Amino acid sequence: MSASLARRAAAEAIGTAALVAVVVGSGIQATELSRDIGVQLLANALATVLGLGVLIALLGPISGAHFNPVVSLAAWLTGRRSPDGMPLREVAAYVAAQTAGAVAGSVLANAMFSRPLVSWSTHDRFAGHLWLGEVTATAGLILLIFGLLRSGRGHLAPITVASFIGAAYWFTSSTSFANPAVTIGRAFTDTFAGIAPSSVVPFLAAQLVGAALGLALVVVVFGRPAPAEAAVVVPHNDTAPAER
């Protein structure tokens, strides 16, 4: 039998919470162990790459391992004409689970390092070049994920998606949030990985623009999908263990 929506949403919440805990926790640890900003960023990026790869491999067979509202929205847009596509009500459940999970992950990381459970970030990221970085990172992420699916190589998502995010930490000015849920969650911690609440909305807008651009690039490179193609991050079947 197929995994229930509740179970898939739980996987998304747990996966996103774990991802944000890795991002925020490794950022705190890095700043406590080194004063060099380059070393801090390297440690933060490496932990994120490893954590994200593991989480996609673990939870992909259950929920598709979106962990990202723009990925879920893109999955709905690309599969809405297919009988196997993701219904809008499931997108809503995923987005709610991802956002709640991201906040919980930030709170957990704060708690693990004896910080206030909620401490609004004062790390201002309000600048045009950072928004361009978010457009670029999100477009690249969407092109990668849906390009892999279109070419029948979705099984490579754990290593390729994690690798792209790790690279984008360094080649984008924004250090590649590329995820609305993670962006919101990171506003709850006044640490290395935080983002000031006043900077959140422009980041979300840039990520949505990037997602649209990424989908356009998928069409340019791979053509329009066949009606039967469904969109997920990791191929998952409807007989997943214990049953996304």
PDB file of C-alpha atoms in Angstrom:
ATOM      1  CA  MET A   1       0.000   0.000   0.000  1.00  0.00           C
ATOM      2  CA  SER A   2       1.160   3.589  -0.618  1.00  0.00           C
ATOM      3  CA  ALA A   3       2.547   5.791   2.127  1.00  0.00           C
ATOM      4  CA  SER A   4      -0.131   8.006   3.642  1.00  0.00           C
ATOM      5  CA  LEU A   5       0.067  11.770   3.226  1.00  0.00           C
ATOM      6  CA  ALA A   6       0.545  12.063   6.985  1.00  0.00           C
ATOM      7  CA  ARG A   7       3.582   9.790   6.841  1.00  0.00           C
ATOM      8  CA  ARG A   8       5.038  11.622   3.847  1.00  0.00           C
ATOM      9  CA  ALA A   9       4.489  15.009   5.525  1.00  0.00           C
ATOM     10  CA  ALA A  10       6.159  13.673   8.675  1.00  0.00           C
ATOM     11  CA  ALA A  11       9.191  12.628   6.610  1.00  0.00           C
ATOM     12  CA  GLU A  12       9.347  16.119   5.119  1.00  0.00           C
ATOM     13  CA  ALA A  13       9.096  17.771   8.547  1.00  0.00           C
ATOM     14  CA  ILE A  14      11.753  15.509  10.067  1.00  0.00           C
ATOM     15  CA  GLY A  15      14.069  15.856   7.080  1.00  0.00           C
ATOM     16  CA  THR A  16      13.804  19.645   6.969  1.00  0.00           C
ATOM     17  CA  ALA A  17      14.261  19.906  10.735  1.00  0.00           C
ATOM     18  CA  ALA A  18      17.381  17.757  10.564  1.00  0.00           C
ATOM     19  CA  LEU A  19      18.736  19.773   7.642  1.00  0.00           C
ATOM     20  CA  VAL A  20      18.306  23.096   9.454  1.00  0.00           C
ATOM     21  CA  ALA A  21      19.774  21.629  12.637  1.00  0.00           C
ATOM     22  CA  VAL A  22      22.840  20.617  10.606  1.00  0.00           C
ATOM     23  CA  VAL A  23      23.135  24.051   8.959  1.00  0.00           C
ATOM     24  CA  VAL A  24      22.654  26.065  12.149  1.00  0.00           C
ATOM     25  CA  GLY A  25      24.468  23.693  14.508  1.00  0.00           C
ATOM     26  CA  SER A  26      27.541  23.372  12.310  1.00  0.00           C
ATOM     27  CA  GLY A  27      27.615  27.148  11.953  1.00  0.00           C
ATOM     28  CA  ILE A  28      27.621  27.581  15.736  1.00  0.00           C
ATOM     29  CA  GLN A  29      30.276  24.915  16.173  1.00  0.00           C
ATOM     30  CA  ALA A  30      32.449  26.450  13.467  1.00  0.00           C
ATOM     31  CA  THR A  31      32.396  29.894  15.062  1.00  0.00           C
ATOM     32  CA  GLU A  32      33.279  28.402  18.461  1.00  0.00           C
ATOM     33  CA  LEU A  33      36.265  26.491  17.059  1.00  0.00           C
ATOM     34  CA  SER A  34      37.718  29.057  14.637  1.00  0.00           C
ATOM     35  CA  ARG A  35      37.891  32.812  14.208  1.00  0.00           C
ATOM     36  CA  ASP A  36      38.676  32.513  10.497  1.00  0.00           C
ATOM     37  CA  ILE A  37      35.527  33.256   8.446  1.00  0.00           C
ATOM     38  CA  GLY A  38      36.771  31.112   5.571  1.00  0.00           C
ATOM     39  CA  VAL A  39      37.230  28.108   7.847  1.00  0.00           C
ATOM     40  CA  GLN A  40      33.813  28.745   9.374  1.00  0.00           C
ATOM     41  CA  LEU A  41      32.146  28.768   5.977  1.00  0.00           C
ATOM     42  CA  LEU A  42      34.055  25.673   4.866  1.00  0.00           C
ATOM     43  CA  ALA A  43      33.003  23.739   7.961  1.00  0.00           C
ATOM     44  CA  ASN A  44      29.395  24.878   7.587  1.00  0.00           C
ATOM     45  CA  ALA A  45      29.310  23.920   3.904  1.00  0.00           C
ATOM     46  CA  LEU A  46      30.925  20.515   4.439  1.00  0.00           C
ATOM     47  CA  ALA A  47      28.523  19.577   7.236  1.00  0.00           C
ATOM     48  CA  THR A  48      25.573  20.655   5.091  1.00  0.00           C
ATOM     49  CA  VAL A  49      26.745  18.594   2.109  1.00  0.00           C
ATOM     50  CA  LEU A  50      27.155  15.463   4.200  1.00  0.00           C
ATOM     51  CA  GLY A  51      23.925  15.942   6.132  1.00  0.00           C
ATOM     52  CA  LEU A  52      21.820  16.727   3.083  1.00  0.00           C
ATOM     53  CA  GLY A  53      23.139  13.748   1.141  1.00  0.00           C
ATOM     54  CA  VAL A  54      22.317  11.379   3.993  1.00  0.00           C
ATOM     55  CA  LEU A  55      18.832  12.822   4.482  1.00  0.00           C
ATOM     56  CA  ILE A  56      17.936  12.566   0.785  1.00  0.00           C
ATOM     57  CA  ALA A  57      19.142   8.969   0.650  1.00  0.00           C
ATOM     58  CA  LEU A  58      17.253   8.067   3.828  1.00  0.00           C
ATOM     59  CA  LEU A  59      13.915   9.816   3.272  1.00  0.00           C
ATOM     60  CA  GLY A  60      13.780  10.028  -0.524  1.00  0.00           C
ATOM     61  CA  PRO A  61      12.041   6.649  -0.865  1.00  0.00           C
ATOM     62  CA  ILE A  62       9.304   7.820   1.518  1.00  0.00           C
ATOM     63  CA  SER A  63       8.538  11.424   0.567  1.00  0.00           C
ATOM     64  CA  GLY A  64      10.754  12.230  -2.415  1.00  0.00           C
ATOM     65  CA  ALA A  65      12.976  14.266  -0.047  1.00  0.00           C
ATOM     66  CA  HIS A  66      11.832  17.699  -1.163  1.00  0.00           C
ATOM     67  CA  PHE A  67      12.661  19.523   2.128  1.00  0.00           C
ATOM     68  CA  ASN A  68      11.983  22.697   0.140  1.00  0.00           C
ATOM     69  CA  PRO A  69       8.704  24.468  -0.740  1.00  0.00           C
ATOM     70  CA  VAL A  70       9.912  25.595  -4.170  1.00  0.00           C
ATOM     71  CA  VAL A  71      10.721  21.992  -5.069  1.00  0.00           C
ATOM     72  CA  SER A  72       7.241  20.885  -3.994  1.00  0.00           C
ATOM     73  CA  LEU A  73       5.643  23.726  -5.965  1.00  0.00           C
ATOM     74  CA  ALA A  74       7.730  22.860  -9.014  1.00  0.00           C
ATOM     75  CA  ALA A  75       6.695  19.201  -8.667  1.00  0.00           C
ATOM     76  CA  TRP A  76       3.037  20.259  -8.703  1.00  0.00           C
ATOM     77  CA  LEU A  77       3.497  22.573 -11.686  1.00  0.00           C
ATOM     78  CA  THR A  78       5.314  19.978 -13.788  1.00  0.00           C
ATOM     79  CA  GLY A  79       3.014  17.114 -12.868  1.00  0.00           C
ATOM     80  CA  ARG A  80      -0.379  18.798 -12.663  1.00  0.00           C
ATOM     81  CA  ARG A  81      -1.575  17.332 -15.991  1.00  0.00           C
ATOM     82  CA  SER A  82      -0.477  13.831 -15.056  1.00  0.00           C
ATOM     83  CA  PRO A  83      -2.677  11.395 -13.111  1.00  0.00           C
ATOM     84  CA  ASP A  84       0.417  10.601 -11.034  1.00  0.00           C
ATOM     85  CA  GLY A  85       1.230  14.270 -10.416  1.00  0.00           C
ATOM     86  CA  MET A  86       1.332  15.841  -6.979  1.00  0.00           C
ATOM     87  CA  PRO A  87      -2.070  17.307  -5.977  1.00  0.00           C
ATOM     88  CA  LEU A  88      -2.176  20.865  -4.659  1.00  0.00           C
ATOM     89  CA  ARG A  89      -3.475  19.702  -1.268  1.00  0.00           C
ATOM     90  CA  GLU A  90      -0.347  17.572  -0.876  1.00  0.00           C
ATOM     91  CA  VAL A  91       1.826  20.547  -1.794  1.00  0.00           C
ATOM     92  CA  ALA A  92       0.112  22.525   0.985  1.00  0.00           C
ATOM     93  CA  ALA A  93       0.772  19.707   3.464  1.00  0.00           C
ATOM     94  CA  TYR A  94       4.402  19.454   2.382  1.00  0.00           C
ATOM     95  CA  VAL A  95       5.025  23.205   2.617  1.00  0.00           C
ATOM     96  CA  ALA A  96       3.461  23.404   6.078  1.00  0.00           C
ATOM     97  CA  ALA A  97       5.514  20.420   7.254  1.00  0.00           C
ATOM     98  CA  GLN A  98       8.734  21.792   5.776  1.00  0.00           C
ATOM     99  CA  THR A  99       8.258  25.217   7.358  1.00  0.00           C
ATOM    100  CA  ALA A 100       7.380  23.818  10.779  1.00  0.00           C
ATOM    101  CA  GLY A 101      10.316  21.433  10.550  1.00  0.00           C
ATOM    102  CA  ALA A 102      12.725  24.230   9.648  1.00  0.00           C
ATOM    103  CA  VAL A 103      11.713  26.274  12.683  1.00  0.00           C
ATOM    104  CA  ALA A 104      11.990  23.198  14.911  1.00  0.00           C
ATOM    105  CA  GLY A 105      15.458  22.449  13.528  1.00  0.00           C
ATOM    106  CA  SER A 106      16.668  25.931  14.334  1.00  0.00           C
ATOM    107  CA  VAL A 107      15.262  25.717  17.864  1.00  0.00           C
ATOM    108  CA  LEU A 108      16.921  22.320  18.333  1.00  0.00           C
ATOM    109  CA  ALA A 109      20.318  23.630  17.209  1.00  0.00           C
ATOM    110  CA  ASN A 110      20.017  26.593  19.567  1.00  0.00           C
ATOM    111  CA  ALA A 111      19.177  24.233  22.435  1.00  0.00           C
ATOM    112  CA  MET A 112      22.084  21.872  21.698  1.00  0.00           C
ATOM    113  CA  PHE A 113      24.535  24.755  22.090  1.00  0.00           C
ATOM    114  CA  SER A 114      22.892  26.281  25.165  1.00  0.00           C
ATOM    115  CA  ARG A 115      21.541  29.245  23.240  1.00  0.00           C
ATOM    116  CA  PRO A 116      18.079  30.785  23.766  1.00  0.00           C
ATOM    117  CA  LEU A 117      15.577  28.519  22.020  1.00  0.00           C
ATOM    118  CA  VAL A 118      14.406  31.442  19.878  1.00  0.00           C
ATOM    119  CA  SER A 119      16.720  34.352  19.230  1.00  0.00           C
ATOM    120  CA  TRP A 120      15.839  36.487  16.223  1.00  0.00           C
ATOM    121  CA  SER A 121      18.803  36.879  13.923  1.00  0.00           C
ATOM    122  CA  THR A 122      20.470  40.254  13.536  1.00  0.00           C
ATOM    123  CA  HIS A 123      22.437  39.102  10.476  1.00  0.00           C
ATOM    124  CA  ASP A 124      21.260  41.550   7.819  1.00  0.00           C
ATOM    125  CA  ARG A 125      21.226  40.088   4.298  1.00  0.00           C
ATOM    126  CA  PHE A 126      19.283  42.861   2.573  1.00  0.00           C
ATOM    127  CA  ALA A 127      21.088  43.645  -0.687  1.00  0.00           C
ATOM    128  CA  GLY A 128      20.475  43.258  -4.402  1.00  0.00           C
ATOM    129  CA  HIS A 129      23.552  41.162  -5.097  1.00  0.00           C
ATOM    130  CA  LEU A 130      22.417  38.673  -2.436  1.00  0.00           C
ATOM    131  CA  TRP A 131      19.000  38.399  -4.058  1.00  0.00           C
ATOM    132  CA  LEU A 132      20.688  37.718  -7.383  1.00  0.00           C
ATOM    133  CA  GLY A 133      22.674  35.004  -5.630  1.00  0.00           C
ATOM    134  CA  GLU A 134      19.422  33.428  -4.419  1.00  0.00           C
ATOM    135  CA  VAL A 135      17.873  33.563  -7.888  1.00  0.00           C
ATOM    136  CA  THR A 136      20.956  31.861  -9.304  1.00  0.00           C
ATOM    137  CA  ALA A 137      21.193  29.192  -6.598  1.00  0.00           C
ATOM    138  CA  THR A 138      17.494  28.304  -6.739  1.00  0.00           C
ATOM    139  CA  ALA A 139      17.398  28.217 -10.532  1.00  0.00           C
ATOM    140  CA  GLY A 140      20.406  25.916 -10.559  1.00  0.00           C
ATOM    141  CA  LEU A 141      18.869  23.639  -7.944  1.00  0.00           C
ATOM    142  CA  ILE A 142      15.584  23.291  -9.833  1.00  0.00           C
ATOM    143  CA  LEU A 143      17.383  22.715 -13.130  1.00  0.00           C
ATOM    144  CA  LEU A 144      19.490  20.009 -11.504  1.00  0.00           C
ATOM    145  CA  ILE A 145      16.639  18.168  -9.785  1.00  0.00           C
ATOM    146  CA  PHE A 146      14.184  18.170 -12.658  1.00  0.00           C
ATOM    147  CA  GLY A 147      16.911  17.720 -15.249  1.00  0.00           C
ATOM    148  CA  LEU A 148      17.982  14.533 -13.479  1.00  0.00           C
ATOM    149  CA  LEU A 149      14.392  13.317 -13.494  1.00  0.00           C
ATOM    150  CA  ARG A 150      13.925  14.121 -17.160  1.00  0.00           C
ATOM    151  CA  SER A 151      17.105  12.220 -18.042  1.00  0.00           C
ATOM    152  CA  GLY A 152      16.224   9.196 -15.920  1.00  0.00           C
ATOM    153  CA  ARG A 153      18.978   9.778 -13.383  1.00  0.00           C
ATOM    154  CA  GLY A 154      16.955  10.770 -10.326  1.00  0.00           C
ATOM    155  CA  HIS A 155      18.781   8.115  -8.308  1.00  0.00           C
ATOM    156  CA  LEU A 156      21.839  10.385  -8.370  1.00  0.00           C
ATOM    157  CA  ALA A 157      20.023  13.085  -6.383  1.00  0.00           C
ATOM    158  CA  PRO A 158      21.609  12.369  -2.966  1.00  0.00           C
ATOM    159  CA  ILE A 159      25.126  13.080  -4.177  1.00  0.00           C
ATOM    160  CA  THR A 160      24.413  15.638  -6.914  1.00  0.00           C
ATOM    161  CA  VAL A 161      21.966  17.835  -4.999  1.00  0.00           C
ATOM    162  CA  ALA A 162      24.196  17.843  -1.921  1.00  0.00           C
ATOM    163  CA  SER A 163      27.235  18.607  -4.088  1.00  0.00           C
ATOM    164  CA  PHE A 164      25.475  21.490  -5.828  1.00  0.00           C
ATOM    165  CA  ILE A 165      24.441  23.068  -2.522  1.00  0.00           C
ATOM    166  CA  GLY A 166      27.987  22.696  -1.228  1.00  0.00           C
ATOM    167  CA  ALA A 167      29.398  24.365  -4.324  1.00  0.00           C
ATOM    168  CA  ALA A 168      26.767  27.110  -4.230  1.00  0.00           C
ATOM    169  CA  TYR A 169      27.820  27.981  -0.663  1.00  0.00           C
ATOM    170  CA  TRP A 170      30.973  29.289  -2.322  1.00  0.00           C
ATOM    171  CA  PHE A 171      30.007  30.554  -5.770  1.00  0.00           C
ATOM    172  CA  THR A 172      26.914  32.568  -4.754  1.00  0.00           C
ATOM    173  CA  SER A 173      27.034  35.801  -2.773  1.00  0.00           C
ATOM    174  CA  SER A 174      24.146  34.663  -0.566  1.00  0.00           C
ATOM    175  CA  THR A 175      25.780  31.304   0.354  1.00  0.00           C
ATOM    176  CA  SER A 176      22.832  29.552  -1.288  1.00  0.00           C
ATOM    177  CA  PHE A 177      19.809  29.348   0.976  1.00  0.00           C
ATOM    178  CA  ALA A 178      17.709  28.383  -2.092  1.00  0.00           C
ATOM    179  CA  ASN A 179      14.883  27.217   0.173  1.00  0.00           C
ATOM    180  CA  PRO A 180      12.002  29.278   1.634  1.00  0.00           C
ATOM    181  CA  ALA A 181      11.450  26.967   4.620  1.00  0.00           C
ATOM    182  CA  VAL A 182      15.134  26.958   5.541  1.00  0.00           C
ATOM    183  CA  THR A 183      15.235  30.744   5.131  1.00  0.00           C
ATOM    184  CA  ILE A 184      12.350  31.164   7.578  1.00  0.00           C
ATOM    185  CA  GLY A 185      13.885  28.692  10.024  1.00  0.00           C
ATOM    186  CA  ARG A 186      17.240  30.457   9.991  1.00  0.00           C
ATOM    187  CA  ALA A 187      15.578  33.704  11.119  1.00  0.00           C
ATOM    188  CA  PHE A 188      15.053  32.037  14.520  1.00  0.00           C
ATOM    189  CA  THR A 189      18.753  31.909  15.407  1.00  0.00           C
ATOM    190  CA  ASP A 190      21.110  34.807  15.999  1.00  0.00           C
ATOM    191  CA  THR A 191      24.158  32.799  14.967  1.00  0.00           C
ATOM    192  CA  PHE A 192      26.487  32.331  11.994  1.00  0.00           C
ATOM    193  CA  ALA A 193      23.773  30.844   9.755  1.00  0.00           C
ATOM    194  CA  GLY A 194      21.025  33.283  10.724  1.00  0.00           C
ATOM    195  CA  ILE A 195      19.172  35.790   8.609  1.00  0.00           C
ATOM    196  CA  ALA A 196      17.441  38.873   9.983  1.00  0.00           C
ATOM    197  CA  PRO A 197      13.625  38.701   9.760  1.00  0.00           C
ATOM    198  CA  SER A 198      13.657  41.919   7.734  1.00  0.00           C
ATOM    199  CA  SER A 199      15.761  40.152   5.086  1.00  0.00           C
ATOM    200  CA  VAL A 200      13.527  37.088   4.776  1.00  0.00           C
ATOM    201  CA  VAL A 201      10.798  38.314   2.397  1.00  0.00           C
ATOM    202  CA  PRO A 202      13.169  39.504  -0.380  1.00  0.00           C
ATOM    203  CA  PHE A 203      14.995  36.162  -0.137  1.00  0.00           C
ATOM    204  CA  LEU A 204      11.698  34.290  -0.516  1.00  0.00           C
ATOM    205  CA  ALA A 205      10.774  36.412  -3.535  1.00  0.00           C
ATOM    206  CA  ALA A 206      14.176  35.786  -5.130  1.00  0.00           C
ATOM    207  CA  GLN A 207      13.809  32.042  -4.545  1.00  0.00           C
ATOM    208  CA  LEU A 208      10.407  31.982  -6.257  1.00  0.00           C
ATOM    209  CA  VAL A 209      11.851  33.876  -9.217  1.00  0.00           C
ATOM    210  CA  GLY A 210      14.738  31.431  -9.300  1.00  0.00           C
ATOM    211  CA  ALA A 211      12.389  28.447  -9.262  1.00  0.00           C
ATOM    212  CA  ALA A 212      10.444  29.831 -12.223  1.00  0.00           C
ATOM    213  CA  LEU A 213      13.679  30.477 -14.078  1.00  0.00           C
ATOM    214  CA  GLY A 214      14.908  26.973 -13.272  1.00  0.00           C
ATOM    215  CA  LEU A 215      11.751  25.385 -14.689  1.00  0.00           C
ATOM    216  CA  ALA A 216      12.107  27.509 -17.826  1.00  0.00           C
ATOM    217  CA  LEU A 217      15.673  26.264 -18.207  1.00  0.00           C
ATOM    218  CA  VAL A 218      14.485  22.665 -17.862  1.00  0.00           C
ATOM    219  CA  VAL A 219      12.125  23.219 -20.804  1.00  0.00           C
ATOM    220  CA  VAL A 220      14.865  24.917 -22.844  1.00  0.00           C
ATOM    221  CA  VAL A 221      17.370  22.123 -22.234  1.00  0.00           C
ATOM    222  CA  PHE A 222      15.151  19.023 -22.044  1.00  0.00           C
ATOM    223  CA  GLY A 223      11.949  20.086 -23.821  1.00  0.00           C
ATOM    224  CA  ARG A 224       8.461  19.821 -22.415  1.00  0.00           C
ATOM    225  CA  PRO A 225       7.734  16.697 -20.348  1.00  0.00           C
ATOM    226  CA  ALA A 226       5.503  13.897 -21.555  1.00  0.00           C
ATOM    227  CA  PRO A 227       2.078  13.881 -19.832  1.00  0.00           C
ATOM    228  CA  ALA A 228       2.921  10.773 -17.818  1.00  0.00           C
ATOM    229  CA  GLU A 229       6.055  12.204 -16.210  1.00  0.00           C
ATOM    230  CA  ALA A 230       5.707  12.838 -12.480  1.00  0.00           C
ATOM    231  CA  ALA A 231       8.061  15.129 -10.578  1.00  0.00           C
ATOM    232  CA  VAL A 232       9.861  14.191  -7.374  1.00  0.00           C
ATOM    233  CA  VAL A 233      13.365  14.745  -6.054  1.00  0.00           C
ATOM    234  CA  VAL A 234      14.208  11.091  -5.575  1.00  0.00           C
ATOM    235  CA  PRO A 235      12.319   8.312  -7.369  1.00  0.00           C
ATOM    236  CA  HIS A 236      10.045   6.700  -4.817  1.00  0.00           C
ATOM    237  CA  ASN A 237       7.421   4.047  -5.294  1.00  0.00           C
ATOM    238  CA  ASP A 238       4.108   3.433  -3.636  1.00  0.00           C
ATOM    239  CA  THR A 239       5.380   0.399  -1.799  1.00  0.00           C
ATOM    240  CA  ALA A 240       7.971   2.181   0.281  1.00  0.00           C
ATOM    241  CA  PRO A 241       9.084   0.525   3.517  1.00  0.00           C
ATOM    242  CA  ALA A 242       6.319   0.353   6.112  1.00  0.00           C
ATOM    243  CA  GLU A 243       4.952   3.043   4.551  1.00  0.00           C
ATOM    244  CA  ARG A 244       6.863   9.825   2.047  1.00  0.00           C
TER     245      ARG A 244
END
